Amino acid sequence: MIDWLIALIPIFKFAHIAALLVWCGGLLILPVMLARHDPSILPGDYTHIRHATHTIYTACVTPAAVIAVIAGTWLIFLREVFVPWFYVKLVFVALLIAAHAWIGHVLTKIGEDPDTHTPPEPGLPVLAVLAPIIAILFLVLAKPYLGWLAFPDWLLSPQGGQLPFDVPSR
Protein backbone atom coordinates (compact mmCIF):
# COMPACT_ATOMS: atom_id res chain seq x y z
CA MET A 1 0.00 0.00 0.00
CA ILE A 2 1.13 3.56 -0.57
CA ASP A 3 3.13 4.90 2.39
CA TRP A 4 1.49 8.33 2.44
CA LEU A 5 -1.93 6.67 2.51
CA ILE A 6 -0.91 4.55 5.51
CA ALA A 7 0.26 7.73 7.22
CA LEU A 8 -3.30 9.10 6.93
CA ILE A 9 -4.80 6.33 9.11
CA PRO A 10 -4.56 8.37 12.37
CA ILE A 11 -6.28 11.30 10.66
CA PHE A 12 -9.10 9.06 9.42
CA LYS A 13 -9.42 7.51 12.91
CA PHE A 14 -9.59 10.94 14.52
CA ALA A 15 -12.21 12.13 12.01
CA HIS A 16 -14.21 8.92 12.47
CA ILE A 17 -14.21 9.06 16.28
CA ALA A 18 -14.89 12.81 16.45
CA ALA A 19 -17.77 12.50 13.99
CA LEU A 20 -19.15 9.52 15.92
CA LEU A 21 -19.15 11.55 19.13
CA VAL A 22 -21.15 14.34 17.50
CA TRP A 23 -23.46 11.93 15.63
CA CYS A 24 -24.26 9.67 18.57
CA GLY A 25 -24.46 12.52 21.06
CA GLY A 26 -26.83 14.39 18.78
CA LEU A 27 -29.00 11.33 18.26
CA LEU A 28 -29.24 10.88 22.03
CA ILE A 29 -30.17 14.50 22.74
CA LEU A 30 -32.61 15.05 19.85
CA PRO A 31 -35.39 12.82 21.28
CA VAL A 32 -35.24 14.81 24.51
CA MET A 33 -35.45 18.03 22.51
CA LEU A 34 -38.31 16.63 20.43
CA ALA A 35 -40.25 15.96 23.63
CA ARG A 36 -40.27 19.74 24.15
CA HIS A 37 -42.26 20.24 20.92
CA ASP A 38 -45.62 21.24 22.31
CA PRO A 39 -47.78 23.58 20.25
CA SER A 40 -49.56 24.73 23.42
CA ILE A 41 -46.47 26.66 24.61
CA LEU A 42 -45.92 30.24 23.54
CA PRO A 43 -45.45 30.53 19.76
CA GLY A 44 -42.06 32.23 20.14
CA ASP A 45 -40.79 29.43 22.38
CA TYR A 46 -42.16 26.77 20.04
CA THR A 47 -40.44 28.44 17.07
CA HIS A 48 -37.16 28.59 18.99
CA ILE A 49 -37.31 24.89 19.96
CA ARG A 50 -38.34 23.87 16.44
CA HIS A 51 -35.51 25.88 14.89
CA ALA A 52 -32.94 24.48 17.34
CA THR A 53 -33.89 20.83 16.72
CA HIS A 54 -33.96 21.34 12.96
CA THR A 55 -30.58 23.09 12.97
CA ILE A 56 -28.94 20.45 15.17
CA TYR A 57 -30.27 17.64 12.97
CA THR A 58 -29.42 19.20 9.60
CA ALA A 59 -26.26 21.16 10.42
CA CYS A 60 -24.59 18.97 13.05
CA VAL A 61 -25.91 15.43 13.37
CA THR A 62 -26.41 14.52 9.71
CA PRO A 63 -23.06 15.92 8.47
CA ALA A 64 -21.34 14.14 11.37
CA ALA A 65 -23.02 10.89 10.31
CA VAL A 66 -21.80 11.34 6.74
CA ILE A 67 -18.24 12.08 7.91
CA ALA A 68 -18.29 9.08 10.28
CA VAL A 69 -19.42 6.74 7.51
CA ILE A 70 -16.93 8.09 4.95
CA ALA A 71 -13.97 8.00 7.35
CA GLY A 72 -15.04 4.57 8.58
CA THR A 73 -15.26 3.27 5.03
CA TRP A 74 -11.73 4.48 4.32
CA LEU A 75 -10.53 2.78 7.51
CA ILE A 76 -12.07 -0.53 6.42
CA PHE A 77 -9.82 -0.66 3.40
CA LEU A 78 -6.76 1.02 4.90
CA ARG A 79 -6.75 -1.33 7.89
CA GLU A 80 -8.09 -4.31 5.90
CA VAL A 81 -10.70 -5.17 8.51
CA PHE A 82 -12.32 -8.27 7.02
CA VAL A 83 -13.28 -10.24 10.13
CA PRO A 84 -16.66 -11.59 11.32
CA TRP A 85 -17.13 -9.17 14.24
CA PHE A 86 -16.81 -6.30 11.80
CA TYR A 87 -19.72 -7.51 9.66
CA VAL A 88 -21.88 -7.85 12.76
CA LYS A 89 -20.86 -4.29 13.64
CA LEU A 90 -22.08 -3.12 10.24
CA VAL A 91 -25.52 -4.54 11.04
CA PHE A 92 -25.66 -2.35 14.15
CA VAL A 93 -24.39 0.64 12.16
CA ALA A 94 -27.33 0.06 9.80
CA LEU A 95 -29.67 0.07 12.83
CA LEU A 96 -28.10 3.34 13.99
CA ILE A 97 -28.70 4.82 10.53
CA ALA A 98 -32.32 3.62 10.67
CA ALA A 99 -32.75 5.33 14.07
CA HIS A 100 -31.20 8.48 12.56
CA ALA A 101 -33.72 8.39 9.71
CA TRP A 102 -36.62 7.76 12.10
CA ILE A 103 -35.70 10.75 14.26
CA GLY A 104 -35.42 12.87 11.12
CA HIS A 105 -38.84 11.64 10.01
CA VAL A 106 -40.37 12.58 13.37
CA LEU A 107 -38.70 15.98 13.18
CA THR A 108 -40.08 16.55 9.69
CA LYS A 109 -43.61 15.47 10.62
CA ILE A 110 -43.60 17.84 13.60
CA GLY A 111 -42.43 20.69 11.37
CA GLU A 112 -45.05 19.99 8.70
CA ASP A 113 -48.02 19.50 11.01
CA PRO A 114 -47.32 20.43 14.63
CA ASP A 115 -50.98 20.32 15.68
CA THR A 116 -51.67 16.70 14.79
CA HIS A 117 -48.26 15.04 15.07
CA THR A 118 -46.75 14.59 18.49
CA PRO A 119 -43.30 13.13 19.01
CA PRO A 120 -42.88 9.81 20.81
CA GLU A 121 -41.82 9.78 24.42
CA PRO A 122 -38.04 10.23 24.47
CA GLY A 123 -37.40 6.79 26.00
CA LEU A 124 -38.13 4.81 22.82
CA PRO A 125 -35.94 6.84 20.43
CA VAL A 126 -33.14 7.02 23.00
CA LEU A 127 -33.30 3.24 23.38
CA ALA A 128 -33.35 2.84 19.57
CA VAL A 129 -30.11 4.84 19.43
CA LEU A 130 -28.45 3.58 22.61
CA ALA A 131 -28.81 -0.15 21.85
CA PRO A 132 -26.80 -0.03 18.58
CA ILE A 133 -24.24 2.32 20.13
CA ILE A 134 -23.57 -0.09 23.00
CA ALA A 135 -23.43 -3.08 20.64
CA ILE A 136 -21.00 -1.28 18.32
CA LEU A 137 -18.79 -0.25 21.24
CA PHE A 138 -18.74 -3.82 22.53
CA LEU A 139 -17.85 -5.25 19.13
CA VAL A 140 -15.14 -2.69 18.41
CA LEU A 141 -13.51 -2.82 21.83
CA ALA A 142 -13.86 -6.55 22.58
CA LYS A 143 -13.40 -7.81 19.01
CA PRO A 144 -15.06 -11.10 19.99
CA TYR A 145 -14.28 -14.30 18.16
CA LEU A 146 -17.23 -15.01 15.92
CA GLY A 147 -15.68 -17.79 13.88
CA TRP A 148 -18.73 -19.93 14.49
CA LEU A 149 -20.67 -17.60 12.17
CA ALA A 150 -20.53 -18.81 8.60
CA PHE A 151 -19.23 -16.19 6.20
CA PRO A 152 -18.18 -16.84 2.62
CA ASP A 153 -14.45 -16.64 1.91
CA TRP A 154 -14.85 -13.72 -0.49
CA LEU A 155 -16.22 -11.66 2.40
CA LEU A 156 -13.34 -12.37 4.76
CA SER A 157 -10.40 -11.27 2.63
CA PRO A 158 -9.78 -8.63 0.00
CA GLN A 159 -9.96 -10.00 -3.51
CA GLY A 160 -7.65 -7.55 -5.27
CA GLY A 161 -9.57 -8.02 -8.50
CA GLN A 162 -11.02 -5.66 -11.02
CA LEU A 163 -14.60 -4.49 -11.03
CA PRO A 164 -16.91 -6.86 -12.91
CA PHE A 165 -17.77 -4.14 -15.42
CA ASP A 166 -15.95 -1.62 -17.56
CA VAL A 167 -15.48 1.78 -16.03
CA PRO A 168 -16.74 4.41 -18.46
CA SER A 169 -14.20 6.93 -19.65
CA ARG A 170 -14.96 10.62 -19.37
mmCIF file with all atom_site columns, C-alpha atoms in Angstrom:
data_model
loop_
_atom_site.group_PDB
_atom_site.id
_atom_site.type_symbol
_atom_site.label_atom_id
_atom_site.label_alt_id
_atom_site.label_comp_id
_atom_site.label_asym_id
_atom_site.label_entity_id
_atom_site.label_seq_id
_atom_site.pdbx_PDB_ins_code
_atom_site.Cartn_x
_atom_site.Cartn_y
_atom_site.Cartn_z
_atom_site.occupancy
_atom_site.B_iso_or_equiv
_atom_site.pdbx_formal_charge
_atom_site.auth_seq_id
_atom_site.auth_comp_id
_atom_site.auth_asym_id
_atom_site.auth_atom_id
_atom_site.pdbx_PDB_model_num
ATOM 1   C CA . MET A 1 1   ? 0.000   0.000   0.000   1.00 0.00 ? 1   MET A CA 1
ATOM 2   C CA . ILE A 1 2   ? 1.125   3.564   -0.573  1.00 0.00 ? 2   ILE A CA 1
ATOM 3   C CA . ASP A 1 3   ? 3.125   4.900   2.391   1.00 0.00 ? 3   ASP A CA 1
ATOM 4   C CA . TRP A 1 4   ? 1.490   8.330   2.442   1.00 0.00 ? 4   TRP A CA 1
ATOM 5   C CA . LEU A 1 5   ? -1.928  6.665   2.507   1.00 0.00 ? 5   LEU A CA 1
ATOM 6   C CA . ILE A 1 6   ? -0.910  4.551   5.506   1.00 0.00 ? 6   ILE A CA 1
ATOM 7   C CA . ALA A 1 7   ? 0.256   7.735   7.224   1.00 0.00 ? 7   ALA A CA 1
ATOM 8   C CA . LEU A 1 8   ? -3.304  9.097   6.933   1.00 0.00 ? 8   LEU A CA 1
ATOM 9   C CA . ILE A 1 9   ? -4.796  6.325   9.114   1.00 0.00 ? 9   ILE A CA 1
ATOM 10  C CA . PRO A 1 10  ? -4.556  8.369   12.368  1.00 0.00 ? 10  PRO A CA 1
ATOM 11  C CA . ILE A 1 11  ? -6.283  11.295  10.660  1.00 0.00 ? 11  ILE A CA 1
ATOM 12  C CA . PHE A 1 12  ? -9.098  9.061   9.423   1.00 0.00 ? 12  PHE A CA 1
ATOM 13  C CA . LYS A 1 13  ? -9.423  7.512   12.906  1.00 0.00 ? 13  LYS A CA 1
ATOM 14  C CA . PHE A 1 14  ? -9.590  10.940  14.521  1.00 0.00 ? 14  PHE A CA 1
ATOM 15  C CA . ALA A 1 15  ? -12.214 12.133  12.012  1.00 0.00 ? 15  ALA A CA 1
ATOM 16  C CA . HIS A 1 16  ? -14.210 8.920   12.474  1.00 0.00 ? 16  HIS A CA 1
ATOM 17  C CA . ILE A 1 17  ? -14.212 9.062   16.285  1.00 0.00 ? 17  ILE A CA 1
ATOM 18  C CA . ALA A 1 18  ? -14.885 12.811  16.446  1.00 0.00 ? 18  ALA A CA 1
ATOM 19  C CA . ALA A 1 19  ? -17.767 12.497  13.993  1.00 0.00 ? 19  ALA A CA 1
ATOM 20  C CA . LEU A 1 20  ? -19.150 9.517   15.922  1.00 0.00 ? 20  LEU A CA 1
ATOM 21  C CA . LEU A 1 21  ? -19.154 11.549  19.132  1.00 0.00 ? 21  LEU A CA 1
ATOM 22  C CA . VAL A 1 22  ? -21.153 14.340  17.497  1.00 0.00 ? 22  VAL A CA 1
ATOM 23  C CA . TRP A 1 23  ? -23.455 11.931  15.629  1.00 0.00 ? 23  TRP A CA 1
ATOM 24  C CA . CYS A 1 24  ? -24.256 9.670   18.572  1.00 0.00 ? 24  CYS A CA 1
ATOM 25  C CA . GLY A 1 25  ? -24.461 12.525  21.065  1.00 0.00 ? 25  GLY A CA 1
ATOM 26  C CA . GLY A 1 26  ? -26.832 14.393  18.781  1.00 0.00 ? 26  GLY A CA 1
ATOM 27  C CA . LEU A 1 27  ? -28.996 11.331  18.256  1.00 0.00 ? 27  LEU A CA 1
ATOM 28  C CA . LEU A 1 28  ? -29.238 10.881  22.025  1.00 0.00 ? 28  LEU A CA 1
ATOM 29  C CA . ILE A 1 29  ? -30.172 14.503  22.741  1.00 0.00 ? 29  ILE A CA 1
ATOM 30  C CA . LEU A 1 30  ? -32.611 15.053  19.846  1.00 0.00 ? 30  LEU A CA 1
ATOM 31  C CA . PRO A 1 31  ? -35.386 12.824  21.283  1.00 0.00 ? 31  PRO A CA 1
ATOM 32  C CA . VAL A 1 32  ? -35.237 14.811  24.514  1.00 0.00 ? 32  VAL A CA 1
ATOM 33  C CA . MET A 1 33  ? -35.447 18.033  22.514  1.00 0.00 ? 33  MET A CA 1
ATOM 34  C CA . LEU A 1 34  ? -38.308 16.628  20.434  1.00 0.00 ? 34  LEU A CA 1
ATOM 35  C CA . ALA A 1 35  ? -40.252 15.961  23.630  1.00 0.00 ? 35  ALA A CA 1
ATOM 36  C CA . ARG A 1 36  ? -40.274 19.744  24.149  1.00 0.00 ? 36  ARG A CA 1
ATOM 37  C CA . HIS A 1 37  ? -42.258 20.245  20.923  1.00 0.00 ? 37  HIS A CA 1
ATOM 38  C CA . ASP A 1 38  ? -45.615 21.242  22.312  1.00 0.00 ? 38  ASP A CA 1
ATOM 39  C CA . PRO A 1 39  ? -47.782 23.584  20.249  1.00 0.00 ? 39  PRO A CA 1
ATOM 40  C CA . SER A 1 40  ? -49.561 24.725  23.419  1.00 0.00 ? 40  SER A CA 1
ATOM 41  C CA . ILE A 1 41  ? -46.469 26.665  24.608  1.00 0.00 ? 41  ILE A CA 1
ATOM 42  C CA . LEU A 1 42  ? -45.919 30.244  23.538  1.00 0.00 ? 42  LEU A CA 1
ATOM 43  C CA . PRO A 1 43  ? -45.445 30.533  19.757  1.00 0.00 ? 43  PRO A CA 1
ATOM 44  C CA . GLY A 1 44  ? -42.065 32.230  20.141  1.00 0.00 ? 44  GLY A CA 1
ATOM 45  C CA . ASP A 1 45  ? -40.785 29.433  22.379  1.00 0.00 ? 45  ASP A CA 1
ATOM 46  C CA . TYR A 1 46  ? -42.160 26.773  20.037  1.00 0.00 ? 46  TYR A CA 1
ATOM 47  C CA . THR A 1 47  ? -40.445 28.436  17.066  1.00 0.00 ? 47  THR A CA 1
ATOM 48  C CA . HIS A 1 48  ? -37.159 28.592  18.988  1.00 0.00 ? 48  HIS A CA 1
ATOM 49  C CA . ILE A 1 49  ? -37.307 24.890  19.962  1.00 0.00 ? 49  ILE A CA 1
ATOM 50  C CA . ARG A 1 50  ? -38.340 23.869  16.439  1.00 0.00 ? 50  ARG A CA 1
ATOM 51  C CA . HIS A 1 51  ? -35.507 25.882  14.887  1.00 0.00 ? 51  HIS A CA 1
ATOM 52  C CA . ALA A 1 52  ? -32.942 24.481  17.340  1.00 0.00 ? 52  ALA A CA 1
ATOM 53  C CA . THR A 1 53  ? -33.885 20.832  16.716  1.00 0.00 ? 53  THR A CA 1
ATOM 54  C CA . HIS A 1 54  ? -33.964 21.343  12.958  1.00 0.00 ? 54  HIS A CA 1
ATOM 55  C CA . THR A 1 55  ? -30.580 23.089  12.969  1.00 0.00 ? 55  THR A CA 1
ATOM 56  C CA . ILE A 1 56  ? -28.941 20.452  15.167  1.00 0.00 ? 56  ILE A CA 1
ATOM 57  C CA . TYR A 1 57  ? -30.273 17.643  12.969  1.00 0.00 ? 57  TYR A CA 1
ATOM 58  C CA . THR A 1 58  ? -29.421 19.200  9.602   1.00 0.00 ? 58  THR A CA 1
ATOM 59  C CA . ALA A 1 59  ? -26.256 21.162  10.418  1.00 0.00 ? 59  ALA A CA 1
ATOM 60  C CA . CYS A 1 60  ? -24.590 18.967  13.046  1.00 0.00 ? 60  CYS A CA 1
ATOM 61  C CA . VAL A 1 61  ? -25.909 15.425  13.370  1.00 0.00 ? 61  VAL A CA 1
ATOM 62  C CA . THR A 1 62  ? -26.414 14.518  9.712   1.00 0.00 ? 62  THR A CA 1
ATOM 63  C CA . PRO A 1 63  ? -23.062 15.918  8.471   1.00 0.00 ? 63  PRO A CA 1
ATOM 64  C CA . ALA A 1 64  ? -21.336 14.139  11.367  1.00 0.00 ? 64  ALA A CA 1
ATOM 65  C CA . ALA A 1 65  ? -23.021 10.892  10.310  1.00 0.00 ? 65  ALA A CA 1
ATOM 66  C CA . VAL A 1 66  ? -21.799 11.336  6.743   1.00 0.00 ? 66  VAL A CA 1
ATOM 67  C CA . ILE A 1 67  ? -18.243 12.079  7.909   1.00 0.00 ? 67  ILE A CA 1
ATOM 68  C CA . ALA A 1 68  ? -18.291 9.082   10.278  1.00 0.00 ? 68  ALA A CA 1
ATOM 69  C CA . VAL A 1 69  ? -19.420 6.744   7.506   1.00 0.00 ? 69  VAL A CA 1
ATOM 70  C CA . ILE A 1 70  ? -16.933 8.086   4.950   1.00 0.00 ? 70  ILE A CA 1
ATOM 71  C CA . ALA A 1 71  ? -13.974 8.002   7.351   1.00 0.00 ? 71  ALA A CA 1
ATOM 72  C CA . GLY A 1 72  ? -15.045 4.565   8.584   1.00 0.00 ? 72  GLY A CA 1
ATOM 73  C CA . THR A 1 73  ? -15.259 3.265   5.033   1.00 0.00 ? 73  THR A CA 1
ATOM 74  C CA . TRP A 1 74  ? -11.727 4.485   4.320   1.00 0.00 ? 74  TRP A CA 1
ATOM 75  C CA . LEU A 1 75  ? -10.534 2.780   7.513   1.00 0.00 ? 75  LEU A CA 1
ATOM 76  C CA . ILE A 1 76  ? -12.070 -0.530  6.419   1.00 0.00 ? 76  ILE A CA 1
ATOM 77  C CA . PHE A 1 77  ? -9.820  -0.656  3.399   1.00 0.00 ? 77  PHE A CA 1
ATOM 78  C CA . LEU A 1 78  ? -6.763  1.021   4.895   1.00 0.00 ? 78  LEU A CA 1
ATOM 79  C CA . ARG A 1 79  ? -6.751  -1.334  7.891   1.00 0.00 ? 79  ARG A CA 1
ATOM 80  C CA . GLU A 1 80  ? -8.094  -4.307  5.896   1.00 0.00 ? 80  GLU A CA 1
ATOM 81  C CA . VAL A 1 81  ? -10.697 -5.174  8.507   1.00 0.00 ? 81  VAL A CA 1
ATOM 82  C CA . PHE A 1 82  ? -12.317 -8.270  7.020   1.00 0.00 ? 82  PHE A CA 1
ATOM 83  C CA . VAL A 1 83  ? -13.282 -10.242 10.135  1.00 0.00 ? 83  VAL A CA 1
ATOM 84  C CA . PRO A 1 84  ? -16.659 -11.592 11.325  1.00 0.00 ? 84  PRO A CA 1
ATOM 85  C CA . TRP A 1 85  ? -17.131 -9.170  14.244  1.00 0.00 ? 85  TRP A CA 1
ATOM 86  C CA . PHE A 1 86  ? -16.810 -6.295  11.799  1.00 0.00 ? 86  PHE A CA 1
ATOM 87  C CA . TYR A 1 87  ? -19.717 -7.509  9.661   1.00 0.00 ? 87  TYR A CA 1
ATOM 88  C CA . VAL A 1 88  ? -21.877 -7.852  12.759  1.00 0.00 ? 88  VAL A CA 1
ATOM 89  C CA . LYS A 1 89  ? -20.863 -4.291  13.642  1.00 0.00 ? 89  LYS A CA 1
ATOM 90  C CA . LEU A 1 90  ? -22.083 -3.121  10.239  1.00 0.00 ? 90  LEU A CA 1
ATOM 91  C CA . VAL A 1 91  ? -25.523 -4.538  11.042  1.00 0.00 ? 91  VAL A CA 1
ATOM 92  C CA . PHE A 1 92  ? -25.660 -2.349  14.147  1.00 0.00 ? 92  PHE A CA 1
ATOM 93  C CA . VAL A 1 93  ? -24.392 0.642   12.162  1.00 0.00 ? 93  VAL A CA 1
ATOM 94  C CA . ALA A 1 94  ? -27.333 0.064   9.800   1.00 0.00 ? 94  ALA A CA 1
ATOM 95  C CA . LEU A 1 95  ? -29.666 0.071   12.825  1.00 0.00 ? 95  LEU A CA 1
ATOM 96  C CA . LEU A 1 96  ? -28.103 3.339   13.989  1.00 0.00 ? 96  LEU A CA 1
ATOM 97  C CA . ILE A 1 97  ? -28.698 4.821   10.533  1.00 0.00 ? 97  ILE A CA 1
ATOM 98  C CA . ALA A 1 98  ? -32.317 3.619   10.672  1.00 0.00 ? 98  ALA A CA 1
ATOM 99  C CA . ALA A 1 99  ? -32.747 5.332   14.068  1.00 0.00 ? 99  ALA A CA 1
ATOM 100 C CA . HIS A 1 100 ? -31.202 8.480   12.565  1.00 0.00 ? 100 HIS A CA 1
ATOM 101 C CA . ALA A 1 101 ? -33.723 8.391   9.713   1.00 0.00 ? 101 ALA A CA 1
ATOM 102 C CA . TRP A 1 102 ? -36.621 7.764   12.097  1.00 0.00 ? 102 TRP A CA 1
ATOM 103 C CA . ILE A 1 103 ? -35.695 10.748  14.265  1.00 0.00 ? 103 ILE A CA 1
ATOM 104 C CA . GLY A 1 104 ? -35.419 12.871  11.115  1.00 0.00 ? 104 GLY A CA 1
ATOM 105 C CA . HIS A 1 105 ? -38.842 11.637  10.012  1.00 0.00 ? 105 HIS A CA 1
ATOM 106 C CA . VAL A 1 106 ? -40.371 12.579  13.367  1.00 0.00 ? 106 VAL A CA 1
ATOM 107 C CA . LEU A 1 107 ? -38.701 15.981  13.180  1.00 0.00 ? 107 LEU A CA 1
ATOM 108 C CA . THR A 1 108 ? -40.075 16.549  9.686   1.00 0.00 ? 108 THR A CA 1
ATOM 109 C CA . LYS A 1 109 ? -43.606 15.469  10.624  1.00 0.00 ? 109 LYS A CA 1
ATOM 110 C CA . ILE A 1 110 ? -43.595 17.843  13.600  1.00 0.00 ? 110 ILE A CA 1
ATOM 111 C CA . GLY A 1 111 ? -42.434 20.686  11.370  1.00 0.00 ? 111 GLY A CA 1
ATOM 112 C CA . GLU A 1 112 ? -45.054 19.992  8.701   1.00 0.00 ? 112 GLU A CA 1
ATOM 113 C CA . ASP A 1 113 ? -48.023 19.502  11.014  1.00 0.00 ? 113 ASP A CA 1
ATOM 114 C CA . PRO A 1 114 ? -47.323 20.430  14.629  1.00 0.00 ? 114 PRO A CA 1
ATOM 115 C CA . ASP A 1 115 ? -50.980 20.325  15.682  1.00 0.00 ? 115 ASP A CA 1
ATOM 116 C CA . THR A 1 116 ? -51.671 16.697  14.787  1.00 0.00 ? 116 THR A CA 1
ATOM 117 C CA . HIS A 1 117 ? -48.258 15.038  15.066  1.00 0.00 ? 117 HIS A CA 1
ATOM 118 C CA . THR A 1 118 ? -46.749 14.590  18.488  1.00 0.00 ? 118 THR A CA 1
ATOM 119 C CA . PRO A 1 119 ? -43.300 13.134  19.008  1.00 0.00 ? 119 PRO A CA 1
ATOM 120 C CA . PRO A 1 120 ? -42.885 9.815   20.809  1.00 0.00 ? 120 PRO A CA 1
ATOM 121 C CA . GLU A 1 121 ? -41.819 9.781   24.422  1.00 0.00 ? 121 GLU A CA 1
ATOM 122 C CA . PRO A 1 122 ? -38.035 10.230  24.468  1.00 0.00 ? 122 PRO A CA 1
ATOM 123 C CA . GLY A 1 123 ? -37.401 6.788   26.000  1.00 0.00 ? 123 GLY A CA 1
ATOM 124 C CA . LEU A 1 124 ? -38.126 4.814   22.825  1.00 0.00 ? 124 LEU A CA 1
ATOM 125 C CA . PRO A 1 125 ? -35.940 6.841   20.429  1.00 0.00 ? 125 PRO A CA 1
ATOM 126 C CA . VAL A 1 126 ? -33.136 7.023   22.999  1.00 0.00 ? 126 VAL A CA 1
ATOM 127 C CA . LEU A 1 127 ? -33.301 3.238   23.379  1.00 0.00 ? 127 LEU A CA 1
ATOM 128 C CA . ALA A 1 128 ? -33.351 2.837   19.574  1.00 0.00 ? 128 ALA A CA 1
ATOM 129 C CA . VAL A 1 129 ? -30.112 4.836   19.434  1.00 0.00 ? 129 VAL A CA 1
ATOM 130 C CA . LEU A 1 130 ? -28.446 3.582   22.606  1.00 0.00 ? 130 LEU A CA 1
ATOM 131 C CA . ALA A 1 131 ? -28.811 -0.145  21.847  1.00 0.00 ? 131 ALA A CA 1
ATOM 132 C CA . PRO A 1 132 ? -26.802 -0.034  18.584  1.00 0.00 ? 132 PRO A CA 1
ATOM 133 C CA . ILE A 1 133 ? -24.239 2.321   20.130  1.00 0.00 ? 133 ILE A CA 1
ATOM 134 C CA . ILE A 1 134 ? -23.575 -0.092  23.003  1.00 0.00 ? 134 ILE A CA 1
ATOM 135 C CA . ALA A 1 135 ? -23.431 -3.079  20.643  1.00 0.00 ? 135 ALA A CA 1
ATOM 136 C CA . ILE A 1 136 ? -21.003 -1.276  18.324  1.00 0.00 ? 136 ILE A CA 1
ATOM 137 C CA . LEU A 1 137 ? -18.786 -0.247  21.235  1.00 0.00 ? 137 LEU A CA 1
ATOM 138 C CA . PHE A 1 138 ? -18.742 -3.820  22.535  1.00 0.00 ? 138 PHE A CA 1
ATOM 139 C CA . LEU A 1 139 ? -17.848 -5.255  19.129  1.00 0.00 ? 139 LEU A CA 1
ATOM 140 C CA . VAL A 1 140 ? -15.135 -2.691  18.414  1.00 0.00 ? 140 VAL A CA 1
ATOM 141 C CA . LEU A 1 141 ? -13.510 -2.816  21.834  1.00 0.00 ? 141 LEU A CA 1
ATOM 142 C CA . ALA A 1 142 ? -13.857 -6.548  22.583  1.00 0.00 ? 142 ALA A CA 1
ATOM 143 C CA . LYS A 1 143 ? -13.403 -7.812  19.015  1.00 0.00 ? 143 LYS A CA 1
ATOM 144 C CA . PRO A 1 144 ? -15.060 -11.097 19.989  1.00 0.00 ? 144 PRO A CA 1
ATOM 145 C CA . TYR A 1 145 ? -14.278 -14.303 18.161  1.00 0.00 ? 145 TYR A CA 1
ATOM 146 C CA . LEU A 1 146 ? -17.233 -15.008 15.923  1.00 0.00 ? 146 LEU A CA 1
ATOM 147 C CA . GLY A 1 147 ? -15.678 -17.787 13.880  1.00 0.00 ? 147 GLY A CA 1
ATOM 148 C CA . TRP A 1 148 ? -18.726 -19.926 14.490  1.00 0.00 ? 148 TRP A CA 1
ATOM 149 C CA . LEU A 1 149 ? -20.674 -17.597 12.168  1.00 0.00 ? 149 LEU A CA 1
ATOM 150 C CA . ALA A 1 150 ? -20.535 -18.812 8.600   1.00 0.00 ? 150 ALA A CA 1
ATOM 151 C CA . PHE A 1 151 ? -19.229 -16.189 6.205   1.00 0.00 ? 151 PHE A CA 1
ATOM 152 C CA . PRO A 1 152 ? -18.175 -16.837 2.617   1.00 0.00 ? 152 PRO A CA 1
ATOM 153 C CA . ASP A 1 153 ? -14.454 -16.641 1.905   1.00 0.00 ? 153 ASP A CA 1
ATOM 154 C CA . TRP A 1 154 ? -14.853 -13.719 -0.488  1.00 0.00 ? 154 TRP A CA 1
ATOM 155 C CA . LEU A 1 155 ? -16.224 -11.655 2.401   1.00 0.00 ? 155 LEU A CA 1
ATOM 156 C CA . LEU A 1 156 ? -13.341 -12.372 4.759   1.00 0.00 ? 156 LEU A CA 1
ATOM 157 C CA . SER A 1 157 ? -10.403 -11.270 2.629   1.00 0.00 ? 157 SER A CA 1
ATOM 158 C CA . PRO A 1 158 ? -9.776  -8.629  0.004   1.00 0.00 ? 158 PRO A CA 1
ATOM 159 C CA . GLN A 1 159 ? -9.962  -10.000 -3.508  1.00 0.00 ? 159 GLN A CA 1
ATOM 160 C CA . GLY A 1 160 ? -7.650  -7.546  -5.269  1.00 0.00 ? 160 GLY A CA 1
ATOM 161 C CA . GLY A 1 161 ? -9.574  -8.019  -8.498  1.00 0.00 ? 161 GLY A CA 1
ATOM 162 C CA . GLN A 1 162 ? -11.016 -5.659  -11.019 1.00 0.00 ? 162 GLN A CA 1
ATOM 163 C CA . LEU A 1 163 ? -14.597 -4.493  -11.029 1.00 0.00 ? 163 LEU A CA 1
ATOM 164 C CA . PRO A 1 164 ? -16.913 -6.863  -12.912 1.00 0.00 ? 164 PRO A CA 1
ATOM 165 C CA . PHE A 1 165 ? -17.768 -4.139  -15.422 1.00 0.00 ? 165 PHE A CA 1
ATOM 166 C CA . ASP A 1 166 ? -15.948 -1.624  -17.565 1.00 0.00 ? 166 ASP A CA 1
ATOM 167 C CA . VAL A 1 167 ? -15.483 1.775   -16.034 1.00 0.00 ? 167 VAL A CA 1
ATOM 168 C CA . PRO A 1 168 ? -16.739 4.409   -18.461 1.00 0.00 ? 168 PRO A CA 1
ATOM 169 C CA . SER A 1 169 ? -14.205 6.935   -19.647 1.00 0.00 ? 169 SER A CA 1
ATOM 170 C CA . ARG A 1 170 ? -14.964 10.622  -19.371 1.00 0.00 ? 170 ARG A CA 1
#
